[in-house]
């Protein structure tokens, strides 16, 4: 098992600190090379996890590998990805929204779809205390796009 595979396995850890460190290490490697991209299909499958922490980690790693996506795997799952703008867990929704900057930067062909999804996000399912935070995240990302 390679170092990358070990880090990916740690993403599933019940120890949130251990999983977070693995996420950070995989993000660092993704910034420097396409070595983590070979595992993109696993991150894509994590989008549908019942565990919101895994969904958040997958969103982050998919976006971190967007610059290496010459096979257009992200393009094929963008609708599923964008559904997480209104994820059942507000923390995952916020994570998704924040990753869209990087996604749009490296996948400009998806920018229009991303903007449309952000502009049409229905935040009514969230508590009144969370709606302004998520709305602000959306506005900040839209301003940058």
XYZ file of C-alpha atoms in Angstrom:
145
model
C 0.000 0.000 0.000
C 1.431 3.362 -1.031
C 1.620 6.413 1.224
C -1.258 7.954 -0.687
C -3.391 4.845 -0.241
C -2.648 4.888 3.494
C -3.723 8.525 3.685
C -6.929 7.742 1.787
C -7.679 4.918 4.203
C -7.208 7.378 7.089
C -9.913 9.612 5.594
C -12.377 7.030 6.904
C -10.939 7.106 10.424
C -13.295 7.678 13.347
C -10.508 9.810 14.837
C -11.369 13.183 13.297
C -7.892 14.603 13.940
C -6.260 11.689 12.150
C -8.682 11.987 9.225
C -8.151 15.750 9.022
C -4.367 15.326 8.928
C -4.756 12.773 6.124
C -6.972 15.218 4.229
C -4.397 17.991 4.598
C -1.590 15.694 3.436
C -3.593 14.598 0.390
C -4.404 18.224 -0.412
C -0.697 19.100 -0.216
C 0.238 16.265 -2.564
C -2.601 17.274 -4.918
C -1.263 20.810 -5.045
C 2.166 19.544 -6.098
C 1.347 16.648 -8.438
C -1.315 14.472 -10.032
C -0.507 11.418 -7.876
C -3.722 11.667 -5.836
C -5.825 12.161 -8.977
C -5.514 8.438 -9.712
C -7.905 7.930 -6.774
C -10.514 10.460 -7.916
C -13.127 7.751 -8.501
C -12.978 6.858 -4.803
C -13.501 10.499 -3.820
C -16.425 10.701 -6.220
C -18.020 7.625 -4.615
C -17.586 9.285 -1.205
C -19.936 12.079 -2.326
C -22.849 9.756 -1.607
C -21.659 8.676 1.833
C -24.096 8.847 4.728
C -21.235 10.340 6.748
C -21.142 14.112 6.274
C -17.451 14.265 7.209
C -16.641 11.904 4.352
C -18.770 13.988 1.985
C -16.872 17.107 3.025
C -13.499 15.397 2.577
C -14.523 14.132 -0.852
C -15.671 17.592 -1.977
C -12.357 19.050 -0.857
C -10.245 16.409 -2.588
C -12.232 16.484 -5.811
C -11.723 20.246 -6.015
C -8.053 19.887 -5.081
C -7.568 17.603 -8.065
C -9.592 19.591 -10.594
C -6.449 20.919 -12.260
C -5.408 17.357 -13.147
C -8.801 16.305 -14.534
C -8.035 15.971 -18.233
C -10.347 12.926 -18.364
C -13.282 15.201 -17.388
C -14.408 12.891 -14.579
C -15.531 15.899 -12.551
C -17.587 17.205 -15.463
C -19.463 13.892 -15.466
C -20.447 14.218 -11.778
C -20.822 17.986 -11.468
C -24.586 17.793 -10.874
C -24.064 15.446 -7.914
C -21.256 17.668 -6.636
C -23.383 20.818 -6.831
C -26.242 19.172 -4.915
C -24.024 19.522 -1.860
C -24.436 23.315 -1.983
C -27.591 22.479 -0.039
C -26.314 19.383 1.748
C -28.373 18.141 4.692
C -25.503 19.176 6.969
C -24.784 22.921 6.826
C -21.065 22.410 7.500
C -20.836 20.195 4.411
C -22.806 22.731 2.387
C -20.374 25.451 3.449
C -17.434 23.218 2.570
C -18.897 22.581 -0.879
C -19.509 26.255 -1.531
C -15.955 27.173 -0.546
C -14.445 24.506 -2.818
C -16.243 25.938 -5.838
C -13.624 28.674 -6.221
C -10.948 26.116 -6.991
C -13.263 24.024 -9.112
C -14.196 27.020 -11.273
C -10.559 28.102 -11.542
C -9.436 24.804 -13.036
C -12.690 23.829 -14.741
C -13.786 27.096 -16.419
C -16.163 25.132 -18.644
C -18.215 24.420 -15.497
C -18.301 28.014 -14.271
C -21.736 28.854 -15.726
C -23.260 25.739 -14.163
C -21.611 26.541 -10.814
C -22.880 30.120 -10.835
C -26.396 28.980 -11.731
C -26.406 26.417 -8.896
C -25.217 29.019 -6.383
C -27.752 31.614 -7.503
C -30.606 29.104 -7.272
C -29.690 27.417 -4.008
C -32.716 27.000 -1.758
C -31.537 27.587 1.805
C -34.972 27.324 3.395
C -34.229 23.889 4.911
C -31.559 25.394 7.177
C -32.131 26.910 10.597
C -32.483 30.688 10.632
C -29.113 30.911 12.371
C -27.332 29.089 9.508
C -29.008 30.694 6.509
C -27.130 34.021 6.719
C -23.774 32.224 7.016
C -24.419 30.051 3.996
C -25.843 32.987 2.043
C -22.688 34.997 2.819
C -20.492 32.093 1.641
C -22.460 31.957 -1.608
C -22.198 35.713 -2.132
C -18.437 35.669 -1.521
C -17.868 32.875 -4.023
C -20.150 34.486 -6.611
C -18.241 37.766 -6.248
C -15.005 35.946 -7.053
C -16.420 34.055 -9.997
